[in-house]
Coordinates of C-alpha atoms (C1' of nucleotides) in Angstrom, one line a residue:
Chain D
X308 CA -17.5 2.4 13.5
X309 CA -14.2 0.9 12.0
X310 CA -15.0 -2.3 9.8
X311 CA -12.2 -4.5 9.1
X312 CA -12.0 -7.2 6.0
X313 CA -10.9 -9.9 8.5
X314 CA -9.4 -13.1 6.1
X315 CA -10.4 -15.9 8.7
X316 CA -14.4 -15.5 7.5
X317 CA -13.5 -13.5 4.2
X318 CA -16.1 -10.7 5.6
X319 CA -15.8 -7.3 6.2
X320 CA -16.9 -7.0 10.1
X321 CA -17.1 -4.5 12.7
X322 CA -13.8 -4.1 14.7
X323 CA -14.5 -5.3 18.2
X324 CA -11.5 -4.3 20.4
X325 CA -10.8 -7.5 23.0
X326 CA -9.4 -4.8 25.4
X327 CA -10.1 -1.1 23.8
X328 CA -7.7 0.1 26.4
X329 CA -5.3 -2.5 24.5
X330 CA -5.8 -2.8 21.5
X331 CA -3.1 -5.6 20.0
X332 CA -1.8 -6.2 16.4
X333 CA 0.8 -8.2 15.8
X334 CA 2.8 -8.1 11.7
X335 CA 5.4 -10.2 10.5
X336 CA 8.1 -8.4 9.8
X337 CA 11.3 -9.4 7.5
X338 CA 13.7 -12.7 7.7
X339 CA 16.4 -10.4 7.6
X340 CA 19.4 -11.2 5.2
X341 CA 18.8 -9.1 2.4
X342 CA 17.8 -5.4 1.8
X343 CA 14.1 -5.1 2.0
X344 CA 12.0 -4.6 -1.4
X345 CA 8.7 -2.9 -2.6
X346 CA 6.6 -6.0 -0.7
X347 CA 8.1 -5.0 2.0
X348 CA 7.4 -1.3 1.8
X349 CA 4.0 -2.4 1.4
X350 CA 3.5 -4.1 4.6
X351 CA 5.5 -1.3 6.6
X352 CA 3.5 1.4 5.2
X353 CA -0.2 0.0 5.3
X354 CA 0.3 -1.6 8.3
X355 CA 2.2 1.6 9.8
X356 CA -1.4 3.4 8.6
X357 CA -3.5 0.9 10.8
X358 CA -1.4 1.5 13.8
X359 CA -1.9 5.5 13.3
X360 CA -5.6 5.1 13.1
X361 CA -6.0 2.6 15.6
X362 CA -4.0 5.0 17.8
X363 CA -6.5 7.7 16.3
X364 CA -9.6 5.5 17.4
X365 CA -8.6 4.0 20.6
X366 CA -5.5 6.8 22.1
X367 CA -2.1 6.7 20.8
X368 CA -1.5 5.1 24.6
X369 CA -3.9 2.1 24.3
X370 CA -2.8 0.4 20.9
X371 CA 0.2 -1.9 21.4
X372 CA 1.6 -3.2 17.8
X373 CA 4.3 -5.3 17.6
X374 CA 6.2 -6.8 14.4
X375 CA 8.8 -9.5 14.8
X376 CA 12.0 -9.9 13.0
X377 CA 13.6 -13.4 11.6
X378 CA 17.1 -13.6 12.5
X379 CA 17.1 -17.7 12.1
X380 CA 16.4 -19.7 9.3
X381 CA 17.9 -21.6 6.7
X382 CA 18.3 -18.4 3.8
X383 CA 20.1 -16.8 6.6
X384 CA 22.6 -19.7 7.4
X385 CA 22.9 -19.6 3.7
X386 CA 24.0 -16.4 3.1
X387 CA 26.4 -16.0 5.9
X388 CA 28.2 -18.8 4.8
X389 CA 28.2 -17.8 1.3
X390 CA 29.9 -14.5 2.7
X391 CA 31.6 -15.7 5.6
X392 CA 30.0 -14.3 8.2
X393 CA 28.2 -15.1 11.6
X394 CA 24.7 -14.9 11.0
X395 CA 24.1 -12.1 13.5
X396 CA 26.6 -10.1 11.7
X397 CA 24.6 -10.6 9.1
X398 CA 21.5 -10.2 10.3
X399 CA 22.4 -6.8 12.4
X400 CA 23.4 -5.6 9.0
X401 CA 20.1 -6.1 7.2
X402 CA 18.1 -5.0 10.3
X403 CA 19.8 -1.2 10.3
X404 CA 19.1 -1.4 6.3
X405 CA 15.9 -1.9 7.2
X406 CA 15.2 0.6 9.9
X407 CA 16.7 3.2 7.3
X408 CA 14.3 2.1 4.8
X409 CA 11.2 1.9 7.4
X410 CA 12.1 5.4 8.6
X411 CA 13.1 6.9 5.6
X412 CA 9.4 6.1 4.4
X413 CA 8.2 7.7 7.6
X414 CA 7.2 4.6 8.9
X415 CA 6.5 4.5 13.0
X416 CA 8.4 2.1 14.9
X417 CA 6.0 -0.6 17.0
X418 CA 6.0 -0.3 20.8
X419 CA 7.9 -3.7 20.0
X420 CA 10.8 -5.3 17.8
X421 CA 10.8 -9.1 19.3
X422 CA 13.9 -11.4 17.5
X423 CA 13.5 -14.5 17.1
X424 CA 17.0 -15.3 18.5
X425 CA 15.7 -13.7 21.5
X426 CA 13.0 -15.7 22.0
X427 CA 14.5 -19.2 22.2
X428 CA 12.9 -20.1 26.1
X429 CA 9.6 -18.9 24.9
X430 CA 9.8 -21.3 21.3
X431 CA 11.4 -24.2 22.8
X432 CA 8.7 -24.0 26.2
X433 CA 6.1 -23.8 23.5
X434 CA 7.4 -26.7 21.5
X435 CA 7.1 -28.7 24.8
X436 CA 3.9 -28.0 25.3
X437 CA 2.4 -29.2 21.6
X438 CA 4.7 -32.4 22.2
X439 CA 3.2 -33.1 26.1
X440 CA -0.3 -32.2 24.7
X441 CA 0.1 -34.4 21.6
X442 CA -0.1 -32.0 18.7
X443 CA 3.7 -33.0 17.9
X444 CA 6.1 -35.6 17.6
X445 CA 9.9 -36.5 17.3
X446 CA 10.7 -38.0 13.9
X447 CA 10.9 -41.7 13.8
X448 CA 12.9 -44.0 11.8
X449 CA 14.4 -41.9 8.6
X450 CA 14.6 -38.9 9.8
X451 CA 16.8 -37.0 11.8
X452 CA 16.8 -37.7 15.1
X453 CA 16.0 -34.3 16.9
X454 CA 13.5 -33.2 14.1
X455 CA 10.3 -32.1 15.6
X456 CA 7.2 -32.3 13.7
X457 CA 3.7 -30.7 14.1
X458 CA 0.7 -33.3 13.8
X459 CA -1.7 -31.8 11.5
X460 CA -4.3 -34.3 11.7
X461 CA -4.7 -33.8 15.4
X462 CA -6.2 -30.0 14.6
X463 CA -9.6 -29.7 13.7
X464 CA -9.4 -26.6 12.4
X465 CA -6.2 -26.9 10.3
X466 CA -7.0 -25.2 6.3
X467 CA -9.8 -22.4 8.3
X468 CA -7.6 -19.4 7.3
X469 CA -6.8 -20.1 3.6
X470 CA -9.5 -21.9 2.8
X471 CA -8.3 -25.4 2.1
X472 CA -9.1 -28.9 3.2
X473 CA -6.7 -31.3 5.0
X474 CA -7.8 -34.0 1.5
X475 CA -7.4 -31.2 -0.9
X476 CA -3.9 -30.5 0.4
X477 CA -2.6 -34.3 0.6
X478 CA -4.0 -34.7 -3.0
X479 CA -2.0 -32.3 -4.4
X480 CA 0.7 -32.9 -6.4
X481 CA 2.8 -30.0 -4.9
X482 CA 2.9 -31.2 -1.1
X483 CA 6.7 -32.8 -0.7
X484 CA 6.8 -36.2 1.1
X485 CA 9.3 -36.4 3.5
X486 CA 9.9 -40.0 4.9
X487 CA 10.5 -38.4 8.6
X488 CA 6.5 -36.6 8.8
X489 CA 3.7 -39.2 9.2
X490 CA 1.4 -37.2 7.4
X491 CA 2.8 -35.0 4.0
X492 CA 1.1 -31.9 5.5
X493 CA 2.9 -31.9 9.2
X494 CA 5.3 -29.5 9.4
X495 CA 8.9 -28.9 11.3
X496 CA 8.5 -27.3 14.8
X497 CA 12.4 -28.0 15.8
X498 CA 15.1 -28.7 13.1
X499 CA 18.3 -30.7 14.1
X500 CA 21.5 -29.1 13.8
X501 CA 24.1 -30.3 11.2
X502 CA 27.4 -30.1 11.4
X503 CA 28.6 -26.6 11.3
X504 CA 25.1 -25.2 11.6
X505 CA 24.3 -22.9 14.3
X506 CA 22.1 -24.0 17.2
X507 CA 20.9 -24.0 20.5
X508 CA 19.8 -26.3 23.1
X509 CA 17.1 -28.3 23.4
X510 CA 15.3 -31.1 25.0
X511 CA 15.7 -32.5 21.3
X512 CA 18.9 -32.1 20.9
X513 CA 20.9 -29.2 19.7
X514 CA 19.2 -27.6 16.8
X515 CA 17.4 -24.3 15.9
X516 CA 13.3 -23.6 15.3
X517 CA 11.1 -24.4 12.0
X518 CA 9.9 -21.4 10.4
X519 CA 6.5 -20.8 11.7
X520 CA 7.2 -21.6 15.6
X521 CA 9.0 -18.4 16.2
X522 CA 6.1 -16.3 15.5
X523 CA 3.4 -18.0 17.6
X524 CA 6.1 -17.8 20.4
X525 CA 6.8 -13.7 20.3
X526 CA 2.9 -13.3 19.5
X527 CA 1.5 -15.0 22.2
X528 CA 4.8 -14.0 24.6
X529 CA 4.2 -10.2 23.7
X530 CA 0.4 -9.8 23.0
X531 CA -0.9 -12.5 25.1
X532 CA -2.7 -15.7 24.2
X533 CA -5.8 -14.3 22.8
X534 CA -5.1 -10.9 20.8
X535 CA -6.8 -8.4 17.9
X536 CA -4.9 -8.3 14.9
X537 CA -2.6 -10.2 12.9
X538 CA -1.4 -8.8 9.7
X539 CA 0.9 -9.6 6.7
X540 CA 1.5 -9.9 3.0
X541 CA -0.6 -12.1 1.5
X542 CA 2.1 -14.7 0.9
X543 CA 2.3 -15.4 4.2
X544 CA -1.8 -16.3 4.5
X545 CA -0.6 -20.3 3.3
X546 CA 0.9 -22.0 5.1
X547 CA 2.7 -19.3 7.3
X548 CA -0.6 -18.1 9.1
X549 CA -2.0 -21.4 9.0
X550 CA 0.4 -23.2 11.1
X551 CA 0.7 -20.5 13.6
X552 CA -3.1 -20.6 14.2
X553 CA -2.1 -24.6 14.6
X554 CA 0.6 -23.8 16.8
X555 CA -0.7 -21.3 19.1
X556 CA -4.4 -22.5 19.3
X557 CA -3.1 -26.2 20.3
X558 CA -0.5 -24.7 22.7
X559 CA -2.4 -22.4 24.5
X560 CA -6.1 -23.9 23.9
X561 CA -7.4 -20.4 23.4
X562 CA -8.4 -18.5 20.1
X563 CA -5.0 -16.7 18.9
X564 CA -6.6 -13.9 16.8
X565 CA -9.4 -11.9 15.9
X566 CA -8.8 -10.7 12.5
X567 CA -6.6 -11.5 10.1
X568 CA -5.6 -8.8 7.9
X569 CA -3.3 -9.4 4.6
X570 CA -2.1 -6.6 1.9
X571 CA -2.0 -7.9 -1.6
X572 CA 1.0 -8.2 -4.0
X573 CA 3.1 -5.9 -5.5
X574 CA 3.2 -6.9 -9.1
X575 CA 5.5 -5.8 -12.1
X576 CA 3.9 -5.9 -15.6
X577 CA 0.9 -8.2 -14.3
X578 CA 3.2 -10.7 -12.0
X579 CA 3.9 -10.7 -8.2
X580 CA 7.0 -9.4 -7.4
X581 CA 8.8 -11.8 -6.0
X582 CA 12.4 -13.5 -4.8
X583 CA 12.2 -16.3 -6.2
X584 CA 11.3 -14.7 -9.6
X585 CA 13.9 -12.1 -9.5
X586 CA 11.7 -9.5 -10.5
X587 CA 12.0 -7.3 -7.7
X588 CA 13.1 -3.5 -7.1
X589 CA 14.8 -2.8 -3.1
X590 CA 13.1 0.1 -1.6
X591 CA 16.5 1.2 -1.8
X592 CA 16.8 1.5 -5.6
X593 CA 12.8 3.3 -5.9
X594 CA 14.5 5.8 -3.3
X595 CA 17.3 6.9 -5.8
X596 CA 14.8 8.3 -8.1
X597 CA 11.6 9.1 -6.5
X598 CA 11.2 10.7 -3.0
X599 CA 10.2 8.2 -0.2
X600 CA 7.1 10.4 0.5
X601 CA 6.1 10.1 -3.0
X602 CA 6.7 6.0 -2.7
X603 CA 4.1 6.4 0.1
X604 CA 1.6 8.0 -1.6
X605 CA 2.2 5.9 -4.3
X606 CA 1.4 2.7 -2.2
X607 CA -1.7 4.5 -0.4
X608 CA -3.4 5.1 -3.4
X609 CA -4.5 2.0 -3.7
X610 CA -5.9 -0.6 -1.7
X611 CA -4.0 -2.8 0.5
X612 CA -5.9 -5.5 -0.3
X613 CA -5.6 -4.8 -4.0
X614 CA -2.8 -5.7 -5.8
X615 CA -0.6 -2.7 -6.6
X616 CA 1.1 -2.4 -9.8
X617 CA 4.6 -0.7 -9.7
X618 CA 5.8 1.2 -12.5
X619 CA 8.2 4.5 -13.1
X620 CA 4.8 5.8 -14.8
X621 CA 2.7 5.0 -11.8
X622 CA 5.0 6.8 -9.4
X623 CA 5.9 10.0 -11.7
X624 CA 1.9 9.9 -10.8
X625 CA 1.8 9.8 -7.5
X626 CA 4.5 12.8 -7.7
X627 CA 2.3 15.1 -9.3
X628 CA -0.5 14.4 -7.2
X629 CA 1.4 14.9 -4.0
X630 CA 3.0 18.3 -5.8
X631 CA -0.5 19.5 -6.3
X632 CA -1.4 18.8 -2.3
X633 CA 2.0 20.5 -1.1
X634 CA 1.1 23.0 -3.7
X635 CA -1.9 23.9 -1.9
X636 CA -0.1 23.9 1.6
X637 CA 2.4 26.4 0.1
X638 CA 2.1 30.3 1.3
X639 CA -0.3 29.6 3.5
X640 CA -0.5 29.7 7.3
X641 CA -2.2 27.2 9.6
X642 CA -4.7 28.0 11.6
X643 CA -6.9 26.4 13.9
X644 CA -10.6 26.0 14.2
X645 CA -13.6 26.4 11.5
X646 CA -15.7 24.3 9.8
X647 CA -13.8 21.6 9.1
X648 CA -16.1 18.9 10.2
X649 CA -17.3 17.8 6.8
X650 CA -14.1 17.1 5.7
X651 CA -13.2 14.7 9.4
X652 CA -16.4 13.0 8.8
X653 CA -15.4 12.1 5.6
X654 CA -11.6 11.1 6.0
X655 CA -12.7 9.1 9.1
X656 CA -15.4 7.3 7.1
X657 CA -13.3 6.5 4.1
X658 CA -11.1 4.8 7.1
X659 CA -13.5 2.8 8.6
X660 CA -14.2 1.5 5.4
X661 CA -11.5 -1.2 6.2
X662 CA -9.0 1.5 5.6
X663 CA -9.6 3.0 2.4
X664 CA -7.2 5.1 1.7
X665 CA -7.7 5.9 -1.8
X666 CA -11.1 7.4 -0.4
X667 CA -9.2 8.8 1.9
X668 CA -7.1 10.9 -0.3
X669 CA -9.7 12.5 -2.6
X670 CA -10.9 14.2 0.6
X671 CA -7.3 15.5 0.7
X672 CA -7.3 16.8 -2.7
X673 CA -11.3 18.3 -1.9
X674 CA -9.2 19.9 0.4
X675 CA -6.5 21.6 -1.7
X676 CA -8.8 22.5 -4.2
X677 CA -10.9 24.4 -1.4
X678 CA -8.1 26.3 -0.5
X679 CA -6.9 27.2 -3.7
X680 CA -9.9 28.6 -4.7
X681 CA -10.0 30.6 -1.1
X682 CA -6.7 31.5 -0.8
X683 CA -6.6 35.0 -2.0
X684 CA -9.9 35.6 -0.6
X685 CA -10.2 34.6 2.6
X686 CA -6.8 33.5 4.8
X687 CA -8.5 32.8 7.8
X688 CA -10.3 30.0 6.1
X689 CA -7.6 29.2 4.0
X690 CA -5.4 28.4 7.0
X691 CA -8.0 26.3 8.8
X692 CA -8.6 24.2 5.8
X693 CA -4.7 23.8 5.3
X694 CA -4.5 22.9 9.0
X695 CA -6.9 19.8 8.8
X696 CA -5.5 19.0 5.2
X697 CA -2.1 18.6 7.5
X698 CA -4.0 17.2 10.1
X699 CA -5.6 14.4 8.0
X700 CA -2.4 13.5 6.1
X701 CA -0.3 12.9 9.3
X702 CA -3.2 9.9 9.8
X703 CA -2.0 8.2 6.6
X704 CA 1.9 9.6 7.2
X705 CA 1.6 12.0 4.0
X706 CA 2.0 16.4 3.6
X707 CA 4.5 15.9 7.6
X708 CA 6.7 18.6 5.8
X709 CA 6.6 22.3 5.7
X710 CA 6.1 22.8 1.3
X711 CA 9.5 24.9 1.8
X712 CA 11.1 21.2 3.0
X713 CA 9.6 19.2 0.5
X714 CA 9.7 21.8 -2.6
X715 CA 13.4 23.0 -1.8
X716 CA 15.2 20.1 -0.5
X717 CA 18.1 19.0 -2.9
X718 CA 20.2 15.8 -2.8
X719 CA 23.3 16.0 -1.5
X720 CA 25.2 13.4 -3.6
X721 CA 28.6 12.1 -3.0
X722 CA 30.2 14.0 -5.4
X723 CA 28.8 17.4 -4.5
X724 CA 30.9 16.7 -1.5
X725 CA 33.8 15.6 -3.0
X726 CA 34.0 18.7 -5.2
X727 CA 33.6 21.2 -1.9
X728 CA 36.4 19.0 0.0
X729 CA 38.8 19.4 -2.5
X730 CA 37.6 23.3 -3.3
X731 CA 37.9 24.0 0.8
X732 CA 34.4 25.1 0.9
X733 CA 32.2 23.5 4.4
X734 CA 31.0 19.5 3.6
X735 CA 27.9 20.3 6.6
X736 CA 25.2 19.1 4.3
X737 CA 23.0 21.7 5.9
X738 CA 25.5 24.1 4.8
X739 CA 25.5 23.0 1.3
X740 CA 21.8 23.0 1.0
X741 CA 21.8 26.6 2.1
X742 CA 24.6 27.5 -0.6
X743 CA 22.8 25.6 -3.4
X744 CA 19.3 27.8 -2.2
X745 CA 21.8 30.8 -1.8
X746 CA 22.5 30.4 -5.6
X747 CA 19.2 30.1 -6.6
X748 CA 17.6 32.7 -5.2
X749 CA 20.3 34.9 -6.6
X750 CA 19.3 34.0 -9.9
X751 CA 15.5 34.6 -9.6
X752 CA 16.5 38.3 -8.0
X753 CA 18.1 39.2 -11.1
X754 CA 15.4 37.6 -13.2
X755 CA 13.2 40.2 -11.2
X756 CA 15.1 42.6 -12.3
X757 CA 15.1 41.8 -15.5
X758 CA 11.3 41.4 -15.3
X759 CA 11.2 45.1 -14.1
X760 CA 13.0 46.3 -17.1
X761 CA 11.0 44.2 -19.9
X762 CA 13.7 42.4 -20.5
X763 CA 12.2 38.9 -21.4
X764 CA 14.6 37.7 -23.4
X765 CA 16.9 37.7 -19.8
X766 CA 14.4 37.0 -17.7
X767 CA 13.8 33.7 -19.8
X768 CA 17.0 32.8 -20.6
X769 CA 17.3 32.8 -16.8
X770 CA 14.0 30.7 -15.8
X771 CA 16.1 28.3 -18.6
X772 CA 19.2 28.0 -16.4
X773 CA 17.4 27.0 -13.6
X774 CA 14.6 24.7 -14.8
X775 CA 17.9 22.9 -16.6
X776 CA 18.7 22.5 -12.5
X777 CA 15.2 20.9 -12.6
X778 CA 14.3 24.5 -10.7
X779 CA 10.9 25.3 -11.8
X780 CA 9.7 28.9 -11.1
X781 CA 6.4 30.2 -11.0
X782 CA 5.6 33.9 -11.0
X783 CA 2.6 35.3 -8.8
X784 CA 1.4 38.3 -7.5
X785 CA 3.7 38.2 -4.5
X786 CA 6.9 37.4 -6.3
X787 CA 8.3 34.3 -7.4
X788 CA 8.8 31.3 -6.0
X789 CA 10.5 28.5 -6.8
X790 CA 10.3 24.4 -6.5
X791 CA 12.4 21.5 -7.4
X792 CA 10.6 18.8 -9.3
Chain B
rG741 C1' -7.2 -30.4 -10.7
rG742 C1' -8.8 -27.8 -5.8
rC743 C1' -9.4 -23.0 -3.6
rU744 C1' -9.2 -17.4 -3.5
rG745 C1' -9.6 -12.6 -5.5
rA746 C1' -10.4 -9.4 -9.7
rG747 C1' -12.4 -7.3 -14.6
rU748 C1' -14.8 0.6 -14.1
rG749 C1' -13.7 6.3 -18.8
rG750 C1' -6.7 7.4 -22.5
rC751 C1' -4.1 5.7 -17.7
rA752 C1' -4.3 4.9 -12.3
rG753 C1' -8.1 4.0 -8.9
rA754 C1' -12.6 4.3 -5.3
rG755 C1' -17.7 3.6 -5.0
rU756 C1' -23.1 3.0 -5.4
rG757 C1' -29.7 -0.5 -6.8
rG758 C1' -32.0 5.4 -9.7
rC759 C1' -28.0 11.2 -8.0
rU760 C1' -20.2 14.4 -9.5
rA761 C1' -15.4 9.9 -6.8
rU762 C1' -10.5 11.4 -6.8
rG763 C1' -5.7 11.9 -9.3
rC764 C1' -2.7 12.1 -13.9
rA765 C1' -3.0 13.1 -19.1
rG766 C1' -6.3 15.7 -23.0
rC767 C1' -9.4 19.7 -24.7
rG768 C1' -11.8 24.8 -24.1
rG769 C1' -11.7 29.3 -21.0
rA770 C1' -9.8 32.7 -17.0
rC771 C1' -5.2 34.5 -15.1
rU772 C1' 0.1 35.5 -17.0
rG773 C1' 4.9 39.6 -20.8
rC774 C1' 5.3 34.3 -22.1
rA775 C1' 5.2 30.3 -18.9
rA776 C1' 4.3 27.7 -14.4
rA777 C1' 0.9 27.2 -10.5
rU778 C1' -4.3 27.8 -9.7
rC779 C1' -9.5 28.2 -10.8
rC780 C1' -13.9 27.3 -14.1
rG781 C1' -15.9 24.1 -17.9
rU782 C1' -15.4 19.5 -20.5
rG783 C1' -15.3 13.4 -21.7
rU784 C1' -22.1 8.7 -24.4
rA785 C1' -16.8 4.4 -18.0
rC786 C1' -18.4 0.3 -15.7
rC787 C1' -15.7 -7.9 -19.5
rU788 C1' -19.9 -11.0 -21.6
rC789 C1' -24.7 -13.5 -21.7
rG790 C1' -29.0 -14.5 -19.0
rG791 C1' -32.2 -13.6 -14.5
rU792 C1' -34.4 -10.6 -10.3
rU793 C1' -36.3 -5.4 -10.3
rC794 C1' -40.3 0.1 -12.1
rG795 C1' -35.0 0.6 -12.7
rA796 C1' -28.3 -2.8 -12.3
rC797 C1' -22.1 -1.0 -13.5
rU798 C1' -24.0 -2.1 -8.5
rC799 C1' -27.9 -8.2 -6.5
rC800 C1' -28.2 -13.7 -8.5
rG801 C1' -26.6 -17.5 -12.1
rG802 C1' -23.5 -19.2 -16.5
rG803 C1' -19.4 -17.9 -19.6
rC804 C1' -14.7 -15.5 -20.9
rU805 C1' -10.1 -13.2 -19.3
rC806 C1' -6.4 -12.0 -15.7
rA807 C1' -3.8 -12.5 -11.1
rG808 C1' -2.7 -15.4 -6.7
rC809 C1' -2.4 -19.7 -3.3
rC810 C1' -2.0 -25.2 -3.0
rU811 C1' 6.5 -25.1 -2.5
rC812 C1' 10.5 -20.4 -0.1
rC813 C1' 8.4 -15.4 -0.4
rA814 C1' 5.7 -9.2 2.5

RNA sequence: GGCUGAGUGGCAGAGUGGCUAUGCAGCGGACUGCAAAUCCGUGUACCUCGGUUCGACUCCGGGCUCAGCCUCCA
């Protein structure tokens, strides 16, 4: 039975669908005005992994995951006007960056997208209810009129989630005062439009949504009042999650979630990645050196409640590791049935083991090393083995490919193009990558020939040219074949 | 200061009250024209000090160290 590490009791429980014919989970996505980063790969792909196995458990029909995207808030307004644009030119922008990114790391898309922008009845109607039920007030004297505040002391339950006390939190030092909230800890539901801002109506008076409002709005309006899951970086646990259990609960007088699920940092050289310390890499700029399978594996090898530390070591890591699975996959042809059961049985309980991947992926390589040492003895076997080794990597996303796609595949740059343009030859990048395999395969027939003849000194000076093409070549009793590293 | 979480072999990273994680790297062997890939074999690993126990890396308590949250952040 799946067991989930849920944050709200810091316990590892059983999962306990509300509805197992719907099973709910709601992520927070991006605030969308810049390209996305290694965090953010995080979330996609372990959260992307707990949709494929809920999906797995419960039918790919009865699993309904949804993660919102920010298109309103104040580092938005920022940056549009620091490049003079509209904010949804903006924000359309960084939402099609991050779909490439998200895809490109074979991440699934949720049954829904919800904007915040989109959601402005459901935020303001939600607003309106905390205010009529007294959980929220307009600020008073000294503050901007308009400015709608969330009263903290009126929840019990306020700190449950992270773990703090409403005493602990006013005595620290950190907690701004702001003469508009009657309490330090309240925080801003509805913000007041200034001049030049962009806004929209309100029974407040024009002005656009605090920070945490828009996700207990889309939740609740996509998922229902009362739903399973709720996941995000950890980052998010105070005060993001905090005040949307304060929102929601109070507005809707029901529970809001289940379990609460958060992935821990990514870190460089001991330290959280992060913004506002300008240490981070874009998924974008990890993608120009390592493939974005290889990124994946890379973040699945760990935890995702451990913190994960990035480095070009760690990932030429997780690139020989992957070689050796797709290694295993190559020359070898699929085949269904056999006794595979062990191997399910022990994937499937590595995953209910609040999703432990890294457990997870030791079966895989079990796996490869089983067919490797089968594979000249016994295809049939060999090809049920590789079809669950397959079978059990589409669960975490991984080995999707044919090893023909993965080994062979070149990058297409630019200038490749450029050069074939101005030489008249075809620009069809499928056409390119057929020339460039064209080439090599020339190559390694000549070698052959050479190879018949004893002539090493050709043959080698050959294997030369092409591991110089990062073309590595590897000799077995069928013939050679060939990979690019 | 308050509150979390963590400290495992050269590196990464799971896990368990007594029994092989797994990967990468290393070493020895097989295979190979040589390689590569692969297979076989190989490494006195569990921060520290006490306690519980027949037995603890694994449970409990103290200490040390690291990271994070308490302010925007996935």
């Amino acid at each position: 039975m799946l067991q989930i590490h849920n944050n709200l009791t810091k316990r590892k429980e059983s999962f306990v669908p509300i509805d197992p014919k719907n099973v709910r989970m709601y992520v927070c996505g991006m605030t969308v005005y810049d390209l996305c980063h290694l965090g953010h790969a995080r979330v996609l792909v372990v959260f992307d992994v707990v949709y494929r196995y809920l999906r797995q458990v419960y039918g790919a029909e009865q699993v309904t995951y949804v993660r919102n995207v920010t298109d309103i808030d104040d580092k938005i307004i920022a940056r549009a006007n620091e490049r003079g644009e509209k904010i949804n030119q903006l924000t359309d922008h960084y939402i099609k960056e991050m779909v490439r990114d998200a895809d490109a790391l074979g991440v699934q898309h949720p049954d829904e997208e919800p904007r915040a922008t989109r959601h402005m009845d459901e935020i303001i109607a939600m607003i309106q209810t905390l205010i009529d039920k007294g959980y929220a007030y307009q600020a008073g004297n000294g503050g901007t009129l308009g400015d709608v505040y969330y009263d903290v002391s009126h929840f019990e339950h306020y700190g449950q989630l992270s773990g703090k006390n409403t005493d602990d939190l006013r005595a620290g030092a950190r907690v701004e005062v702001d003469a508009a909230k009657q309490d330090p800890l309240d925080f801003v539901l509805w913000k007041a439009a200034k001049p030049g801002e962009p806004y929209w109506e309100s029974p407040w008076g024009k002005g656009r949504p605090g920070w945490h409002i828009e996700c207990s709005a889309m939740a609740t309006c996509c998922l229902g009042n009362h739903f399973d899951i709720h996941g995000g970086g950890l980052d998010l646990q105070f005060p993001h999650h905090e005040n949307e259990i304060a929102q929601s609960e109070a507005a809707t007088g029901e529970k809001f979630v289940n379990v609460w699920m958060h992935n821990g940092f990514v870190r460089i050289d001991e330290e959280k990645m992060s913004k506002s310390l300008g240490n981070f890499f874009t998924i974008r700029e990890v993608l120009e050196k390592y493939k974005p399978e290889v990124v994946r594996f890379f973040i699945l090898n760990s935890h995702y409640r451990s913190p994960l530390n990035y480095s070009d070591k760690h990932l030429d890591e997780a690139k020989a590791a992957l070689t050796t699975l797709y290694n295993a996959l190559r020359g070898v042809t699929p085949g269904e049935g056999g006794d595979v059961q062990a191997y399910t049985a022990r994937f499937d309980a590595a995953m209910d083991d609040d999703f432990n991947t890294p457990e997870a992926i030791a079966v895989l390589f079990e796996l490869a090393r089983e067919i490797n040492r089968l594979r000249n003895n016994d295809a049939l076997v060999t090809g049920q083995l590789a079809a669950e080794l397959m079978r059990l990597g589409r669960c975490l996303g991984l080995l999707q490919k044919s090893p023909g796609e993965y080994f062979e595949e070149i990058e297409v740059t630019e200038q490749m193009i450029a050069a074939r343009a101005s030489a008249g030859a075809s620009i069809d990048i499928k056409v390119i990558r057929a020339d460039e395999k064209k080439k090599i395969e020339k190559l390694i027939e000549q070698r052959s020939l050479a190879r018949e003849n004893k002539n090493w000194a050709e043959s080698d000076r050959i294997r030369d040219e092409l591991a110089a093409q990062g073309v590595v070549l590897e000799d077995g009793p069928q013939g050679t074949t060939w990979r690019r590293e």
